Coordinates of C-alpha atoms (C1' of nucleotides) in Angstrom, one line a residue:
Chain A
X171 CA 8.4 48.2 10.9
X172 CA 7.3 50.7 8.3
X173 CA 10.9 50.8 7.0
X174 CA 11.0 47.0 6.7
X175 CA 7.8 47.1 4.9
X176 CA 8.9 49.8 2.4
X177 CA 12.1 48.0 1.7
X178 CA 10.7 44.5 1.1
X179 CA 7.1 45.0 0.0
X180 CA 6.7 48.4 -1.7
X181 CA 7.1 46.9 -5.1
X182 CA 4.3 44.5 -4.3
X183 CA 1.8 46.6 -2.4
X184 CA 0.3 50.1 -2.9
X185 CA 1.0 52.7 -0.2
X186 CA -2.4 52.4 1.4
X187 CA -2.0 48.7 1.9
X188 CA 1.5 49.2 3.3
X189 CA 0.0 51.5 5.8
X190 CA -2.7 49.1 6.8
X191 CA -0.1 46.4 7.3
X192 CA 1.8 48.8 9.4
X193 CA -1.3 49.4 11.5
X194 CA -2.4 45.9 12.2
X195 CA 0.8 43.8 11.8
X196 CA 3.2 43.0 14.6
X197 CA 6.9 42.4 14.2
X198 CA 8.4 39.2 15.4
X199 CA 11.9 37.9 15.7
X200 CA 12.9 34.3 15.8
X201 CA 16.4 32.9 16.3
X202 CA 18.0 30.2 14.2
X203 CA 16.6 26.8 15.2
X204 CA 13.5 28.2 16.8
X205 CA 10.3 26.5 16.0
X206 CA 7.5 28.6 14.5
X207 CA 4.8 26.1 13.7
X208 CA 4.4 22.5 14.8
X209 CA 2.3 19.9 13.0
X210 CA -1.3 20.1 14.3
X211 CA -1.0 23.7 15.4
X212 CA -3.9 26.1 14.5
X213 CA -2.8 29.4 13.1
X214 CA -4.2 32.8 14.0
X215 CA -2.0 35.0 11.9
X216 CA -0.1 35.0 8.7
X217 CA 3.6 35.6 8.4
X218 CA 5.3 38.0 5.9
X219 CA 9.0 37.3 5.8
X220 CA 11.1 40.4 6.1
X221 CA 14.6 38.9 6.5
X222 CA 16.2 35.5 7.2
X223 CA 14.9 32.2 6.1
X224 CA 12.5 29.5 7.3
X225 CA 12.6 25.8 6.5
X226 CA 9.4 23.9 6.0
X227 CA 9.4 20.2 7.0
X228 CA 7.1 17.3 6.6
X229 CA 6.9 14.3 9.0
X230 CA 6.4 10.6 8.2
X231 CA 4.6 8.1 10.5
X232 CA 7.7 7.3 12.5
X233 CA 8.6 10.9 13.4
X234 CA 11.3 11.3 10.8
X235 CA 11.4 14.4 8.7
X236 CA 11.7 15.6 5.1
X237 CA 12.7 19.1 4.1
X238 CA 10.1 20.5 1.7
X239 CA 11.5 24.0 0.9
X240 CA 12.8 27.3 2.3
X241 CA 11.0 30.6 2.6
X242 CA 13.0 33.7 2.1
X243 CA 12.5 37.5 2.4
X244 CA 9.3 38.6 0.6
X245 CA 7.7 35.2 0.9
X246 CA 4.8 34.1 2.9
X247 CA 3.7 30.7 4.0
X248 CA 1.1 29.5 1.5
X249 CA 0.1 26.7 3.8
X250 CA -0.8 29.1 6.5
X251 CA -3.0 31.1 4.2
X252 CA -5.8 28.6 3.9
X253 CA -5.1 27.0 7.2
X254 CA -6.1 30.3 8.7
X255 CA -9.2 30.8 6.6
X256 CA -10.4 27.2 6.8
X257 CA -9.5 26.8 10.5
X258 CA -7.4 23.8 9.6
X259 CA -4.5 22.3 11.5
X260 CA -1.0 22.7 10.1
X261 CA 0.3 19.8 8.1
X262 CA 3.9 21.0 8.3
X263 CA 6.5 22.1 10.7
X264 CA 8.3 25.5 10.3
X265 CA 11.7 26.1 11.8
X266 CA 13.9 29.2 11.5
X267 CA 16.9 28.3 9.3
X268 CA 18.5 31.7 10.1
X269 CA 17.7 34.5 12.5
X270 CA 14.5 35.8 11.0
X271 CA 12.2 38.7 11.1
X272 CA 8.5 38.5 10.3
X273 CA 5.5 40.6 10.2
X274 CA 2.4 38.8 11.6
X275 CA -0.9 39.7 10.1
X276 CA -4.3 38.7 11.8
X277 CA -6.4 36.4 9.8
X278 CA -9.5 38.7 9.6
X279 CA -7.4 41.3 7.8
X280 CA -6.1 39.1 5.1
X281 CA -9.7 38.1 4.3
X282 CA -10.8 41.7 4.2
X283 CA -7.8 42.8 2.0
X284 CA -8.7 40.1 -0.5
X285 CA -11.8 42.0 -1.5
X286 CA -10.2 45.5 -1.1
X287 CA -6.7 45.4 -2.6
X288 CA -5.9 44.0 -6.0
X289 CA -2.2 43.9 -5.1
X290 CA -2.9 41.7 -2.1
X291 CA -4.9 39.3 -4.2
X292 CA -2.1 39.1 -6.7
X293 CA 0.4 38.6 -3.9
X294 CA -1.6 35.8 -2.4
X295 CA -2.2 34.1 -5.7
X296 CA 1.4 34.4 -6.7
X297 CA 2.5 33.0 -3.3
X298 CA 0.4 30.0 -4.0
X299 CA 1.9 29.7 -7.4
X300 CA 5.5 29.9 -6.2
X301 CA 4.7 27.3 -3.5
X302 CA 3.2 24.9 -5.9
X303 CA 6.2 25.2 -8.2
X304 CA 8.4 24.7 -5.2
X305 CA 6.5 21.5 -4.3
X306 CA 6.8 20.3 -7.9
X307 CA 10.5 20.8 -7.6
X308 CA 10.6 18.8 -4.4
X309 CA 8.7 16.0 -6.1
X310 CA 11.0 16.1 -9.0
X311 CA 14.0 15.7 -6.6
X312 CA 12.5 12.8 -4.7
X313 CA 11.0 11.0 -7.6
X314 CA 13.6 11.5 -10.3
X315 CA 17.0 12.0 -8.6
X316 CA 19.3 9.5 -6.9
X317 CA 20.4 10.3 -3.4
X318 CA 23.8 11.6 -4.5
X319 CA 22.1 14.2 -6.8
X320 CA 19.6 15.1 -4.1
X321 CA 22.5 15.7 -1.7
X322 CA 24.2 18.0 -4.2
X323 CA 21.0 19.9 -4.7
X324 CA 20.5 20.1 -0.9
X325 CA 24.0 21.5 -0.4
X326 CA 23.5 24.1 -3.2
X327 CA 20.2 25.2 -1.7
X328 CA 21.7 25.5 1.8
X329 CA 24.6 27.5 0.4
X330 CA 22.2 29.8 -1.4
X331 CA 20.1 30.4 1.6
X332 CA 23.0 30.9 4.0
X333 CA 24.9 33.1 1.5
X334 CA 28.2 31.5 2.5
X335 CA 30.2 28.6 1.1
X336 CA 30.2 26.9 4.5
X337 CA 27.4 24.8 5.8
X338 CA 27.3 24.2 9.5
X339 CA 25.4 21.0 9.7
X340 CA 26.3 17.5 10.9
X341 CA 25.8 14.5 8.7
X342 CA 23.0 13.4 10.9
X343 CA 21.1 16.6 10.4
X344 CA 21.4 16.4 6.7
X345 CA 20.2 12.8 6.8
X346 CA 17.1 13.9 8.7
X347 CA 16.2 16.6 6.1
X348 CA 16.8 14.2 3.2
X349 CA 14.9 11.4 5.0
X350 CA 17.8 9.0 4.7
X351 CA 20.4 7.6 7.1
X352 CA 23.6 9.2 8.5
X353 CA 25.7 6.4 7.0
X354 CA 24.4 7.1 3.5
X355 CA 25.1 10.8 3.8
X356 CA 28.6 10.3 5.2
X357 CA 29.3 7.9 2.3
X358 CA 28.1 10.3 -0.4
X359 CA 29.8 13.3 1.2
X360 CA 33.1 11.4 1.3
X361 CA 32.7 10.7 -2.4
X362 CA 32.1 14.4 -3.1
X363 CA 35.2 15.3 -1.1
X364 CA 37.3 12.7 -3.0
X365 CA 36.1 14.4 -6.2
X366 CA 37.4 17.7 -4.8
X367 CA 33.9 19.3 -4.8
X368 CA 33.7 19.9 -1.0
X369 CA 35.9 19.9 2.0
X370 CA 34.7 18.0 5.1
X371 CA 35.2 19.2 8.6
X372 CA 33.7 18.4 12.0
X373 CA 30.3 20.1 12.1
X374 CA 30.8 21.9 8.8
X375 CA 31.2 21.5 5.1
X376 CA 33.0 23.9 2.8
X377 CA 31.6 24.0 -0.7
X378 CA 34.4 24.2 -3.3
X379 CA 32.7 23.7 -6.6
X380 CA 29.4 22.0 -7.0
Chain B
X89 CA -25.0 24.2 -19.0
X90 CA -27.0 26.0 -16.4
X91 CA -28.2 22.7 -15.0
X92 CA -24.7 21.3 -14.7
X93 CA -23.7 24.5 -12.9
X94 CA -26.7 24.3 -10.5
X95 CA -26.0 20.7 -9.7
X96 CA -22.3 20.9 -9.1
X97 CA -21.6 24.4 -7.9
X98 CA -24.7 25.9 -6.4
X99 CA -23.5 25.1 -2.9
X100 CA -20.3 27.0 -3.7
X101 CA -21.4 30.0 -5.7
X102 CA -24.2 32.6 -5.3
X103 CA -26.8 32.7 -8.0
X104 CA -25.5 35.9 -9.6
X105 CA -22.1 34.2 -10.0
X106 CA -23.7 31.1 -11.4
X107 CA -25.4 33.3 -14.0
X108 CA -22.2 35.0 -14.9
X109 CA -20.4 31.7 -15.4
X110 CA -23.3 30.6 -17.5
X111 CA -22.9 33.7 -19.6
X112 CA -19.2 33.6 -20.3
X113 CA -18.3 29.9 -19.8
X114 CA -18.3 27.4 -22.6
X115 CA -19.0 23.7 -22.2
X116 CA -16.3 21.2 -23.3
X117 CA -16.3 17.4 -23.5
X118 CA -13.2 15.3 -23.6
X119 CA -13.0 11.6 -24.0
X120 CA -11.0 9.2 -21.9
X121 CA -7.4 9.4 -22.8
X122 CA -7.7 12.7 -24.5
X123 CA -5.0 15.3 -23.7
X124 CA -6.1 18.6 -22.3
X125 CA -2.9 20.3 -21.4
X126 CA 0.7 19.6 -22.5
X127 CA 3.8 20.7 -20.7
X128 CA 4.8 24.1 -22.1
X129 CA 1.3 25.1 -23.2
X130 CA 0.0 28.5 -22.4
X131 CA -3.4 28.6 -20.9
X132 CA -6.2 31.0 -21.9
X133 CA -9.0 29.7 -19.8
X134 CA -9.7 27.9 -16.6
X135 CA -11.5 24.6 -16.3
X136 CA -14.3 23.8 -13.9
X137 CA -14.9 20.1 -13.7
X138 CA -18.5 19.1 -14.1
X139 CA -18.2 15.4 -14.3
X140 CA -15.5 12.8 -15.0
X141 CA -11.9 12.9 -13.9
X142 CA -8.6 14.2 -15.1
X143 CA -5.2 12.9 -14.2
X144 CA -2.3 15.4 -13.7
X145 CA 1.2 14.2 -14.6
X146 CA 4.7 15.4 -14.2
X147 CA 7.6 14.5 -16.6
X148 CA 11.2 13.8 -15.8
X149 CA 14.2 14.7 -18.0
X150 CA 13.9 11.4 -20.0
X151 CA 10.3 11.8 -21.0
X152 CA 9.0 9.4 -18.3
X153 CA 6.0 10.3 -16.3
X154 CA 4.8 10.5 -12.7
X155 CA 1.1 10.7 -11.7
X156 CA 0.6 13.6 -9.3
X157 CA -3.1 13.5 -8.6
X158 CA -6.6 13.3 -10.0
X159 CA -9.2 16.1 -10.4
X160 CA -12.8 15.3 -9.9
X161 CA -16.2 16.9 -10.2
X162 CA -16.3 20.3 -8.5
X163 CA -12.5 20.7 -8.8
X164 CA -10.5 23.1 -10.8
X165 CA -6.9 23.1 -11.9
X166 CA -4.9 25.1 -9.4
X167 CA -1.9 25.0 -11.7
X168 CA -3.9 26.7 -14.4
X169 CA -5.1 29.5 -12.1
X170 CA -1.8 31.3 -11.8
X171 CA -0.5 30.1 -15.1
X172 CA -3.3 32.1 -16.6
X173 CA -2.7 35.2 -14.5
X174 CA 1.0 35.1 -14.8
X175 CA 1.1 34.1 -18.4
X176 CA 3.3 31.2 -17.5
X177 CA 3.8 27.9 -19.3
X178 CA 2.2 24.8 -17.9
X179 CA 4.5 22.6 -15.8
X180 CA 2.2 19.6 -16.0
X181 CA 0.3 17.4 -18.4
X182 CA -3.4 16.8 -18.0
X183 CA -5.1 13.8 -19.5
X184 CA -8.8 12.8 -19.2
X185 CA -8.9 9.7 -17.0
X186 CA -12.6 9.2 -17.8
X187 CA -15.0 10.9 -20.2
X188 CA -15.2 14.3 -18.8
X189 CA -17.2 17.5 -19.0
X190 CA -15.8 20.9 -18.2
X191 CA -16.8 24.5 -18.2
X192 CA -14.1 26.7 -19.5
X193 CA -13.8 30.2 -18.1
X194 CA -11.8 33.0 -19.8
X195 CA -8.9 34.4 -17.8
X196 CA -10.1 37.9 -17.6
X197 CA -13.3 36.9 -15.9
X198 CA -11.7 35.0 -13.1
X199 CA -9.6 38.1 -12.3
X200 CA -12.6 40.3 -12.3
X201 CA -14.6 37.9 -10.1
X202 CA -11.8 37.8 -7.6
X203 CA -12.7 41.3 -6.6
X204 CA -16.4 41.0 -7.0
X205 CA -17.5 37.6 -5.5
X206 CA -16.5 36.5 -2.1
X207 CA -17.6 33.0 -2.9
X208 CA -15.2 32.9 -5.9
X209 CA -12.3 34.0 -3.8
X210 CA -13.1 31.3 -1.3
X211 CA -13.4 28.8 -4.1
X212 CA -10.0 29.7 -5.6
X213 CA -8.3 29.7 -2.2
X214 CA -9.8 26.5 -1.2
X215 CA -8.8 25.0 -4.6
X216 CA -5.2 26.0 -3.9
X217 CA -5.4 24.5 -0.4
X218 CA -6.8 21.2 -1.7
X219 CA -4.1 21.0 -4.3
X220 CA -1.3 21.7 -1.9
X221 CA -2.6 19.0 0.4
X222 CA -2.8 16.7 -2.6
X223 CA 0.8 17.5 -3.4
X224 CA 1.8 16.8 0.2
X225 CA 0.1 13.5 0.0
X226 CA 2.0 12.7 -3.2
X227 CA 5.3 13.7 -1.6
X228 CA 4.4 11.4 1.4
X229 CA 3.9 8.5 -0.9
X230 CA 7.1 8.9 -2.9
X231 CA 9.3 9.8 0.0
X232 CA 7.9 7.6 2.8
X233 CA 6.4 4.5 1.1
X234 CA 8.0 1.5 -0.6
X235 CA 6.9 0.6 -4.1
X236 CA 4.5 -2.1 -2.9
X237 CA 2.6 0.3 -0.7
X238 CA 2.6 3.0 -3.4
X239 CA 1.1 0.4 -5.8
X240 CA -1.7 -0.4 -3.3
X241 CA -2.4 3.2 -2.8
X242 CA -2.5 3.7 -6.6
X243 CA -4.9 0.9 -7.1
X244 CA -7.2 2.2 -4.4
X245 CA -7.2 5.7 -5.9
X246 CA -7.9 4.3 -9.4
X247 CA -10.8 2.3 -8.0
X248 CA -12.2 5.3 -6.2
X249 CA -12.0 7.5 -9.3
X250 CA -13.4 4.9 -11.6
X251 CA -16.1 3.8 -9.1
X252 CA -15.7 0.1 -10.1
X253 CA -13.6 -2.7 -8.6
X254 CA -12.0 -3.3 -12.0
X255 CA -9.1 -1.3 -13.2
X256 CA -8.5 -1.4 -17.0
X257 CA -4.8 -0.8 -17.2
X258 CA -1.8 -2.7 -18.4
X259 CA 1.2 -3.2 -16.1
X260 CA 3.2 -1.0 -18.4
X261 CA 0.7 1.9 -17.9
X262 CA 0.8 1.5 -14.2
X263 CA 4.6 1.5 -14.3
X264 CA 4.6 4.8 -16.2
X265 CA 2.4 6.5 -13.7
X266 CA 4.4 5.3 -10.7
X267 CA 7.7 6.1 -12.5
X268 CA 9.0 2.6 -12.2
X269 CA 9.4 -0.4 -14.6
X270 CA 6.9 -2.9 -15.9
X271 CA 8.8 -5.8 -14.4
X272 CA 8.6 -4.3 -10.9
X273 CA 4.9 -3.7 -11.3
X274 CA 4.2 -7.3 -12.5
X275 CA 6.2 -8.7 -9.6
X276 CA 4.3 -6.7 -7.0
X277 CA 0.9 -7.3 -8.6
X278 CA 1.6 -11.0 -8.6
X279 CA 2.4 -10.9 -4.9
X280 CA -0.9 -9.1 -4.3
X281 CA -2.7 -11.7 -6.3
X282 CA -1.0 -14.5 -4.3
X283 CA -2.2 -12.8 -1.1
X284 CA -5.7 -12.9 -2.5
X285 CA -6.1 -9.2 -2.6
X286 CA -6.5 -8.8 -6.3
X287 CA -7.2 -10.9 -9.4
X288 CA -5.1 -10.4 -12.5
X289 CA -6.4 -10.6 -16.0
X290 CA -5.1 -9.4 -19.3
X291 CA -5.5 -5.6 -19.5
X292 CA -7.4 -5.5 -16.2
X293 CA -7.2 -6.0 -12.5
X294 CA -10.1 -6.8 -10.2
X295 CA -9.8 -5.5 -6.7
X296 CA -10.9 -8.1 -4.1
X297 CA -9.8 -6.6 -0.8
X298 CA -7.1 -3.9 -0.4
Chain C
dA53 C1' 44.8 12.8 32.2
dA54 C1' 40.6 10.3 32.4
dT55 C1' 36.0 10.2 30.9
dC56 C1' 32.0 11.0 28.3
dC57 C1' 29.5 12.0 24.3
dG58 C1' 28.6 13.6 19.8
dT59 C1' 30.7 13.1 15.3
dT60 C1' 32.7 10.9 11.4
dG61 C1' 34.8 6.8 8.7
dT62 C1' 34.2 2.4 7.1
dA63 C1' 33.2 -2.5 6.4
dA64 C1' 29.9 -6.0 5.8
dC65 C1' 25.7 -7.2 4.9
dA66 C1' 20.4 -7.0 3.9
dT67 C1' 16.8 -5.1 1.3
dT68 C1' 14.6 -2.7 -2.3
dT69 C1' 14.4 -1.5 -6.8
dG70 C1' 15.9 -1.5 -11.5
dT71 C1' 17.6 -4.1 -15.8
dT72 C1' 18.0 -7.5 -19.2
dA73 C1' 16.6 -11.5 -21.3
dC74 C1' 13.6 -14.9 -22.7
dC75 C1' 9.3 -17.3 -23.1
dG76 C1' 4.4 -18.3 -23.4
dT77 C1' -0.1 -16.4 -24.2
dC78 C1' -3.7 -13.6 -26.1
dT79 C1' -5.7 -10.9 -29.9
dA80 C1' -6.2 -8.7 -34.1
dT81 C1' -5.4 -9.1 -38.9
dC82 C1' -4.4 -11.0 -42.9
Chain D
dG138 C1' -4.8 -21.1 -39.1
dA139 C1' -0.6 -18.3 -39.7
dT140 C1' 1.6 -14.3 -38.2
dA141 C1' 2.8 -10.2 -35.7
dG142 C1' 2.7 -7.5 -31.9
dA143 C1' 1.2 -6.4 -27.3
dC144 C1' 1.0 -8.4 -22.8
dG145 C1' 2.4 -10.7 -18.7
dG146 C1' 5.5 -14.2 -15.9
dT147 C1' 9.9 -15.1 -14.3
dA148 C1' 14.8 -15.8 -13.5
dA149 C1' 19.2 -13.8 -13.0
dC150 C1' 21.7 -10.2 -12.1
dA151 C1' 23.1 -5.2 -11.1
dA152 C1' 22.7 -1.0 -8.7
dA153 C1' 21.0 1.9 -5.1
dT154 C1' 19.9 2.4 -0.6
dG155 C1' 19.3 1.1 4.2
dT156 C1' 21.2 -1.3 8.5
dT157 C1' 24.3 -2.8 12.0
dA158 C1' 28.4 -2.7 14.1
dC159 C1' 32.6 -0.9 15.5
dA160 C1' 36.6 2.1 15.7
dA161 C1' 38.7 6.6 15.8
dC162 C1' 38.6 11.3 16.8
dG163 C1' 37.5 15.9 19.0
dG164 C1' 35.9 18.8 22.4
dA165 C1' 34.0 19.5 26.9
dT166 C1' 33.9 18.4 31.7
dT167 C1' 35.6 16.5 35.7

DNA sequence: AATCCGTTGTAACATTTGTTACCGTCTATC
DNA sequence: GATAGACGGTAACAAATGTTACAACGGATT
C-alpha cells in the first residue's frame, strides 16, 4: 500500500501524513459493476482512489437513475467527507465503473488530520471544490444541453474514463444514466452513426470522431 | 458588528473566534438587486451572511441564467471558499435577493483559522456539505421535474426566502431564473391561478395554497 | 434446429416545451 | 389625455422528448 500511496499522493501529502495513512488505512479492491455505497447507507470510512474509476449516481422518486460524475485516481468522495462527520445518510449511489483500488480511512483520523496537517486540509478543500465544479458541469449539461449533445458528452466522458475508443454499454444502460428512454438513445446513436462519428455494434460502441 | 456576530454565529463559533472575526471582518450592506459577484471575478474575501438573502446564478453560453440556490443568514458562499484559496475565477453570479448584511473576511484569515479553530473547520465543512446538498436538490429539480412542478417549487422557495405570501416578480424574471421562456411561465402560472392556488397581478403573485 | 431472452431498429403517436406573433392593459412621462 | 414601453394573455405552430408497439437479430441453452 505504501507504494500506491507514494505514487498517487506524494505530491499532495507530506511524508509524515503518507506514513499515517499507511498505518491506519486499509486497502480495498472492487470489481467493475460492484456497488460501493447505496443511498441511505451510513459511512464509517473515507475512500482515497488509487486506481480505476467510480461512477456516482442519483436516484429519482421512481427508482430511475442519473449519472452525476466519475471519480478517478487521486480523487476522494466529497459526499462521504461530511456524511462521515455529520453522521448523515448517503444521498448518492457509488458503483465501480472499472476495477478499482481504494484506501479506506477511518472517520476519526480524517477529523484529527484536519487540525494537524495543512496538506490534508488543502486536499479536503480542493476535493470539495473539484466536486462542486463537477456538479456545476452536470447542471450545465442537464439544463443547457439537448439530449443529443448530452449523449455526445456522455460518450466522450466514458471514453476518457475507460481509456479506449470502445464503450461496452447497451443502449438501455446509457438511457438509465442519462435519465431518458432506450428508444431515445437508440435514435440519437443511430444519427451519430449515420454522421460517421461512431460505429454501433451489439453491446458496444466504437468512437470514431466525436 | 459584534452584536450581529453574537446573534447569528455564537452557536457555531467559540468566543475567541467571534472576537477574531470582529477584529478583521468588515461589515457590508447590499441592497436588493445589487450584484455581489460576477462570473469571472476573483475573490479576496469571504462573506458571512448576517441577514437578508442572496441568489446564486449560473449562466449558459448565450448569456441566459439559471437559479442555483439561495444563501440565507448564517450561510457562507462555498464557491467563494476555494475560489479564494485557489485563486480561481468565480463560476457563478451572486445577486442580493433582499437587502442584505454581510461580514467580509480576508482570505488569509480563513486559512489561518482552519488550523486554529475546530469550530471554524466544522463550519467550513458543513457549509460545503449544505451546498452540495443544495446542488443535488437543484439537479433533482432540473432532471426529474417537469416545468410546472419546477415552477411550484420556485414559488415556494421564493415565498420562504421573502417571508411573505406575495412574490414581486414579473413572468419574464421568473422565466430567466428557471431558464425557460416568458410565454411558458405565463401559461403555467395561469393554470395555477385557474386551480385557485395563486392569484396573479401585475408585477406580483399572491400565493394562496401551494 | 427450436426456443428463449436480451438487444437493437423503427414507426406512429402523445406530451412537453419552446417560438412567434399579436393584442390589450397598465403605468410613467410628457 | 396622448404616447411609449413594459407587462401579461393567448393562439398557432414547431421542435424535442417520451411512449407504445412490433419486428428482426444474435447468442446461449436445450
